[in-house]
């Protein structure tokens, strides 16, 4: 073997070792554990909850309605600026802004799962409403956790690690989804759940165990370091500035939601008009919803700009 071939082989092995070593970098492993924490809640709202509700004898239409609890994932951009700018009282002083929000959102996820476990959907409409509210709270808390994890990933390492951290996060996320999807089925069966005879105690124990899996994220949040970028910029604003931003944010979101819902009647008429013409039903629906979304966004921006002035 020639000297050039040997050096080429050595170079390839060295590059491989360097590539693999990136996956055991502390920041990359952190994203693996945080990704696992982020992947747990979503299936506790969808497939696992649907199976529980069906065993409890809840009407199929009501079970389908519970999918609305996951809308927080689609609309998390509405409160993302709030999470990005505002500190959490007490927690941010103790842990820093990112870790403070992470711990708060993870504790809320645990509380929401425990709330769901404490509610028997077979006890009537009141219990069904309570578990629906708990599912909505779980979706909101989980979406907030996703916002903070994304911010933490961007601020905690340089550009050279971002791709590896993103892939590590997705690996952890998928692992969390597997645990939250298959885990409740195995646990419910172990605790005595039966499709023929509803057993609330089995599902209560199942969801309590799933709440314990969030300890992975909680422990990770407590042991990791706050991003240095965030530490440098944490205390640049006064309390009045934070309150002003909060009021501005709430006003803009209120206008956005109000305009979007107020235009629902006009949107239905436009869809009917488009469908009678040359535009197909699906395309008409997309165009009308895009128009409503655009109007709501413009109205929110105008209100925000007016308040700033």
PDB file of N, CA and C in Angstrom, residues 87-142:
ATOM      1  N   UNK A  87     -38.971  37.619  31.475  1.00  0.00           N
ATOM      2  CA  UNK A  87     -38.433  36.657  32.451  1.00  0.00           C
ATOM      3  C   UNK A  87     -39.558  36.058  33.286  1.00  0.00           C
ATOM      4  N   UNK A  88     -39.299  34.917  33.875  1.00  0.00           N
ATOM      5  CA  UNK A  88     -40.244  34.294  34.799  1.00  0.00           C
ATOM      6  C   UNK A  88     -39.899  34.759  36.213  1.00  0.00           C
ATOM      7  N   UNK A  89     -40.847  35.355  36.932  1.00  0.00           N
ATOM      8  CA  UNK A  89     -40.545  35.806  38.299  1.00  0.00           C
ATOM      9  C   UNK A  89     -39.941  34.684  39.142  1.00  0.00           C
ATOM     10  N   UNK A  90     -38.913  35.003  39.876  1.00  0.00           N
ATOM     11  CA  UNK A  90     -38.192  34.093  40.766  1.00  0.00           C
ATOM     12  C   UNK A  90     -37.362  33.060  40.000  1.00  0.00           C
ATOM     13  N   UNK A  91     -37.987  32.322  39.094  1.00  0.00           N
ATOM     14  CA  UNK A  91     -37.260  31.260  38.393  1.00  0.00           C
ATOM     15  C   UNK A  91     -36.144  31.806  37.517  1.00  0.00           C
ATOM     16  N   UNK A  92     -36.399  32.942  36.844  1.00  0.00           N
ATOM     17  CA  UNK A  92     -35.369  33.500  35.966  1.00  0.00           C
ATOM     18  C   UNK A  92     -34.172  34.009  36.761  1.00  0.00           C
ATOM     19  N   UNK A  93     -34.417  34.513  37.978  1.00  0.00           N
ATOM     20  CA  UNK A  93     -33.292  34.954  38.813  1.00  0.00           C
ATOM     21  C   UNK A  93     -32.472  33.765  39.308  1.00  0.00           C
ATOM     22  N   UNK A  94     -33.155  32.658  39.516  1.00  0.00           N
ATOM     23  CA  UNK A  94     -32.486  31.467  40.026  1.00  0.00           C
ATOM     24  C   UNK A  94     -31.757  30.696  38.915  1.00  0.00           C
ATOM     25  N   UNK A  95     -32.446  30.488  37.794  1.00  0.00           N
ATOM     26  CA  UNK A  95     -31.916  29.624  36.739  1.00  0.00           C
ATOM     27  C   UNK A  95     -31.482  30.366  35.486  1.00  0.00           C
ATOM     28  N   UNK A  96     -31.949  31.599  35.309  1.00  0.00           N
ATOM     29  CA  UNK A  96     -31.761  32.286  34.037  1.00  0.00           C
ATOM     30  C   UNK A  96     -33.058  32.239  33.248  1.00  0.00           C
ATOM     31  N   UNK A  97     -33.163  33.075  32.232  1.00  0.00           N
ATOM     32  CA  UNK A  97     -34.434  33.203  31.517  1.00  0.00           C
ATOM     33  C   UNK A  97     -34.828  31.922  30.789  1.00  0.00           C
ATOM     34  N   UNK A  98     -33.912  31.335  30.017  1.00  0.00           N
ATOM     35  CA  UNK A  98     -34.260  30.138  29.244  1.00  0.00           C
ATOM     36  C   UNK A  98     -34.585  28.962  30.156  1.00  0.00           C
ATOM     37  N   UNK A  99     -33.722  28.704  31.117  1.00  0.00           N
ATOM     38  CA  UNK A  99     -33.956  27.574  32.010  1.00  0.00           C
ATOM     39  C   UNK A  99     -35.170  27.815  32.902  1.00  0.00           C
ATOM     40  N   UNK A 100     -35.415  29.087  33.263  1.00  0.00           N
ATOM     41  CA  UNK A 100     -36.600  29.398  34.047  1.00  0.00           C
ATOM     42  C   UNK A 100     -37.877  29.050  33.303  1.00  0.00           C
ATOM     43  N   UNK A 101     -37.944  29.452  32.028  1.00  0.00           N
ATOM     44  CA  UNK A 101     -39.109  29.119  31.213  1.00  0.00           C
ATOM     45  C   UNK A 101     -39.204  27.616  30.972  1.00  0.00           C
ATOM     46  N   UNK A 102     -38.054  26.965  30.775  1.00  0.00           N
ATOM     47  CA  UNK A 102     -38.054  25.517  30.574  1.00  0.00           C
ATOM     48  C   UNK A 102     -38.641  24.796  31.782  1.00  0.00           C
ATOM     49  N   UNK A 103     -38.166  25.160  32.962  1.00  0.00           N
ATOM     50  CA  UNK A 103     -38.652  24.496  34.170  1.00  0.00           C
ATOM     51  C   UNK A 103     -40.138  24.755  34.374  1.00  0.00           C
ATOM     52  N   UNK A 104     -40.576  25.994  34.157  1.00  0.00           N
ATOM     53  CA  UNK A 104     -41.988  26.327  34.324  1.00  0.00           C
ATOM     54  C   UNK A 104     -42.857  25.526  33.361  1.00  0.00           C
ATOM     55  N   UNK A 105     -42.480  25.480  32.088  1.00  0.00           N
ATOM     56  CA  UNK A 105     -43.281  24.757  31.098  1.00  0.00           C
ATOM     57  C   UNK A 105     -43.305  23.262  31.392  1.00  0.00           C
ATOM     58  N   UNK A 106     -42.177  22.703  31.836  1.00  0.00           N
ATOM     59  CA  UNK A 106     -42.142  21.273  32.151  1.00  0.00           C
ATOM     60  C   UNK A 106     -42.974  20.946  33.383  1.00  0.00           C
ATOM     61  N   UNK A 107     -42.941  21.813  34.379  1.00  0.00           N
ATOM     62  CA  UNK A 107     -43.795  21.612  35.551  1.00  0.00           C
ATOM     63  C   UNK A 107     -45.269  21.696  35.176  1.00  0.00           C
ATOM     64  N   UNK A 108     -45.596  22.595  34.247  1.00  0.00           N
ATOM     65  CA  UNK A 108     -46.979  22.708  33.776  1.00  0.00           C
ATOM     66  C   UNK A 108     -47.398  21.460  33.003  1.00  0.00           C
ATOM     67  N   UNK A 109     -46.480  20.886  32.224  1.00  0.00           N
ATOM     68  CA  UNK A 109     -46.774  19.634  31.514  1.00  0.00           C
ATOM     69  C   UNK A 109     -47.084  18.525  32.517  1.00  0.00           C
ATOM     70  N   UNK A 110     -46.255  18.410  33.549  1.00  0.00           N
ATOM     71  CA  UNK A 110     -46.483  17.395  34.582  1.00  0.00           C
ATOM     72  C   UNK A 110     -47.822  17.628  35.272  1.00  0.00           C
ATOM     73  N   UNK A 111     -48.119  18.886  35.606  1.00  0.00           N
ATOM     74  CA  UNK A 111     -49.382  19.211  36.272  1.00  0.00           C
ATOM     75  C   UNK A 111     -50.574  18.869  35.385  1.00  0.00           C
ATOM     76  N   UNK A 112     -50.464  19.144  34.079  1.00  0.00           N
ATOM     77  CA  UNK A 112     -51.562  18.858  33.158  1.00  0.00           C
ATOM     78  C   UNK A 112     -51.807  17.354  33.039  1.00  0.00           C
ATOM     79  N   UNK A 113     -50.727  16.570  32.954  1.00  0.00           N
ATOM     80  CA  UNK A 113     -50.884  15.115  32.856  1.00  0.00           C
ATOM     81  C   UNK A 113     -51.510  14.564  34.139  1.00  0.00           C
ATOM     82  N   UNK A 114     -51.073  15.070  35.289  1.00  0.00           N
ATOM     83  CA  UNK A 114     -51.661  14.638  36.561  1.00  0.00           C
ATOM     84  C   UNK A 114     -53.127  15.055  36.660  1.00  0.00           C
ATOM     85  N   UNK A 115     -53.453  16.232  36.143  1.00  0.00           N
ATOM     86  CA  UNK A 115     -54.845  16.696  36.115  1.00  0.00           C
ATOM     87  C   UNK A 115     -55.693  15.737  35.285  1.00  0.00           C
ATOM     88  N   UNK A 116     -55.179  15.334  34.125  1.00  0.00           N
ATOM     89  CA  UNK A 116     -55.907  14.383  33.289  1.00  0.00           C
ATOM     90  C   UNK A 116     -56.094  13.053  34.009  1.00  0.00           C
ATOM     91  N   UNK A 117     -55.049  12.603  34.704  1.00  0.00           N
ATOM     92  CA  UNK A 117     -55.145  11.316  35.401  1.00  0.00           C
ATOM     93  C   UNK A 117     -56.167  11.361  36.536  1.00  0.00           C
ATOM     94  N   UNK A 118     -56.390  12.545  37.092  1.00  0.00           N
ATOM     95  CA  UNK A 118     -57.313  12.682  38.224  1.00  0.00           C
ATOM     96  C   UNK A 118     -58.763  12.841  37.791  1.00  0.00           C
ATOM     97  N   UNK A 119     -59.024  12.803  36.495  1.00  0.00           N
ATOM     98  CA  UNK A 119     -60.373  13.032  35.973  1.00  0.00           C
ATOM     99  C   UNK A 119     -60.857  11.799  35.230  1.00  0.00           C
ATOM    100  N   UNK A 120     -62.016  11.301  35.606  1.00  0.00           N
ATOM    101  CA  UNK A 120     -62.615  10.137  34.948  1.00  0.00           C
ATOM    102  C   UNK A 120     -63.613  10.616  33.901  1.00  0.00           C
ATOM    103  N   UNK A 121     -63.313  10.461  32.602  1.00  0.00           N
ATOM    104  CA  UNK A 121     -64.215  10.975  31.561  1.00  0.00           C
ATOM    105  C   UNK A 121     -65.559  10.262  31.505  1.00  0.00           C
ATOM    106  N   UNK A 122     -65.684   9.127  32.183  1.00  0.00           N
ATOM    107  CA  UNK A 122     -66.944   8.384  32.147  1.00  0.00           C
ATOM    108  C   UNK A 122     -67.960   8.914  33.148  1.00  0.00           C
ATOM    109  N   UNK A 123     -67.590   9.921  33.944  1.00  0.00           N
ATOM    110  CA  UNK A 123     -68.470  10.420  34.995  1.00  0.00           C
ATOM    111  C   UNK A 123     -69.461  11.473  34.524  1.00  0.00           C
ATOM    112  N   UNK A 124     -69.482  11.764  33.242  1.00  0.00           N
ATOM    113  CA  UNK A 124     -70.456  12.715  32.739  1.00  0.00           C
ATOM    114  C   UNK A 124     -69.830  13.913  32.053  1.00  0.00           C
ATOM    115  N   UNK A 125     -70.699  14.844  31.648  1.00  0.00           N
ATOM    116  CA  UNK A 125     -70.263  16.002  30.872  1.00  0.00           C
ATOM    117  C   UNK A 125     -69.276  16.863  31.645  1.00  0.00           C
ATOM    118  N   UNK A 126     -69.514  17.052  32.930  1.00  0.00           N
ATOM    119  CA  UNK A 126     -68.622  17.896  33.730  1.00  0.00           C
ATOM    120  C   UNK A 126     -67.194  17.347  33.713  1.00  0.00           C
ATOM    121  N   UNK A 127     -67.051  16.050  33.907  1.00  0.00           N
ATOM    122  CA  UNK A 127     -65.719  15.431  33.892  1.00  0.00           C
ATOM    123  C   UNK A 127     -65.099  15.496  32.508  1.00  0.00           C
ATOM    124  N   UNK A 128     -65.932  15.362  31.485  1.00  0.00           N
ATOM    125  CA  UNK A 128     -65.424  15.433  30.113  1.00  0.00           C
ATOM    126  C   UNK A 128     -64.882  16.827  29.807  1.00  0.00           C
ATOM    127  N   UNK A 129     -65.574  17.854  30.303  1.00  0.00           N
ATOM    128  CA  UNK A 129     -65.095  19.229  30.120  1.00  0.00           C
ATOM    129  C   UNK A 129     -63.777  19.435  30.863  1.00  0.00           C
ATOM    130  N   UNK A 130     -63.677  18.885  32.062  1.00  0.00           N
ATOM    131  CA  UNK A 130     -62.445  19.033  32.842  1.00  0.00           C
ATOM    132  C   UNK A 130     -61.254  18.379  32.150  1.00  0.00           C
ATOM    133  N   UNK A 131     -61.457  17.182  31.611  1.00  0.00           N
ATOM    134  CA  UNK A 131     -60.335  16.512  30.952  1.00  0.00           C
ATOM    135  C   UNK A 131     -59.995  17.204  29.635  1.00  0.00           C
ATOM    136  N   UNK A 132     -61.000  17.832  28.998  1.00  0.00           N
ATOM    137  CA  UNK A 132     -60.724  18.614  27.787  1.00  0.00           C
ATOM    138  C   UNK A 132     -59.879  19.841  28.128  1.00  0.00           C
ATOM    139  N   UNK A 133     -60.212  20.509  29.222  1.00  0.00           N
ATOM    140  CA  UNK A 133     -59.416  21.663  29.662  1.00  0.00           C
ATOM    141  C   UNK A 133     -57.995  21.235  30.024  1.00  0.00           C
ATOM    142  N   UNK A 134     -57.874  20.077  30.671  1.00  0.00           N
ATOM    143  CA  UNK A 134     -56.545  19.568  31.018  1.00  0.00           C
ATOM    144  C   UNK A 134     -55.734  19.262  29.766  1.00  0.00           C
ATOM    145  N   UNK A 135     -56.397  18.696  28.749  1.00  0.00           N
ATOM    146  CA  UNK A 135     -55.705  18.400  27.489  1.00  0.00           C
ATOM    147  C   UNK A 135     -55.263  19.680  26.793  1.00  0.00           C
ATOM    148  N   UNK A 136     -56.110  20.719  26.837  1.00  0.00           N
ATOM    149  CA  UNK A 136     -55.733  22.003  26.252  1.00  0.00           C
ATOM    150  C   UNK A 136     -54.553  22.618  27.004  1.00  0.00           C
ATOM    151  N   UNK A 137     -54.577  22.513  28.314  1.00  0.00           N
ATOM    152  CA  UNK A 137     -53.466  23.024  29.127  1.00  0.00           C
ATOM    153  C   UNK A 137     -52.177  22.265  28.825  1.00  0.00           C
ATOM    154  N   UNK A 138     -52.303  20.952  28.606  1.00  0.00           N
ATOM    155  CA  UNK A 138     -51.137  20.146  28.250  1.00  0.00           C
ATOM    156  C   UNK A 138     -50.572  20.574  26.904  1.00  0.00           C
ATOM    157  N   UNK A 139     -51.454  20.801  25.923  1.00  0.00           N
ATOM    158  CA  UNK A 139     -50.988  21.252  24.612  1.00  0.00           C
ATOM    159  C   UNK A 139     -50.304  22.603  24.684  1.00  0.00           C
ATOM    160  N   UNK A 140     -50.875  23.532  25.454  1.00  0.00           N
ATOM    161  CA  UNK A 140     -50.282  24.863  25.597  1.00  0.00           C
ATOM    162  C   UNK A 140     -48.916  24.786  26.282  1.00  0.00           C
ATOM    163  N   UNK A 141     -48.827  24.006  27.350  1.00  0.00           N
ATOM    164  CA  UNK A 141     -47.563  23.889  28.087  1.00  0.00           C
ATOM    165  C   UNK A 141     -46.492  23.224  27.237  1.00  0.00           C
ATOM    166  N   UNK A 142     -46.885  22.186  26.493  1.00  0.00           N
ATOM    167  CA  UNK A 142     -45.923  21.486  25.638  1.00  0.00           C
ATOM    168  C   UNK A 142     -45.431  22.381  24.510  1.00  0.00           C
TER     169      UNK A 142
END
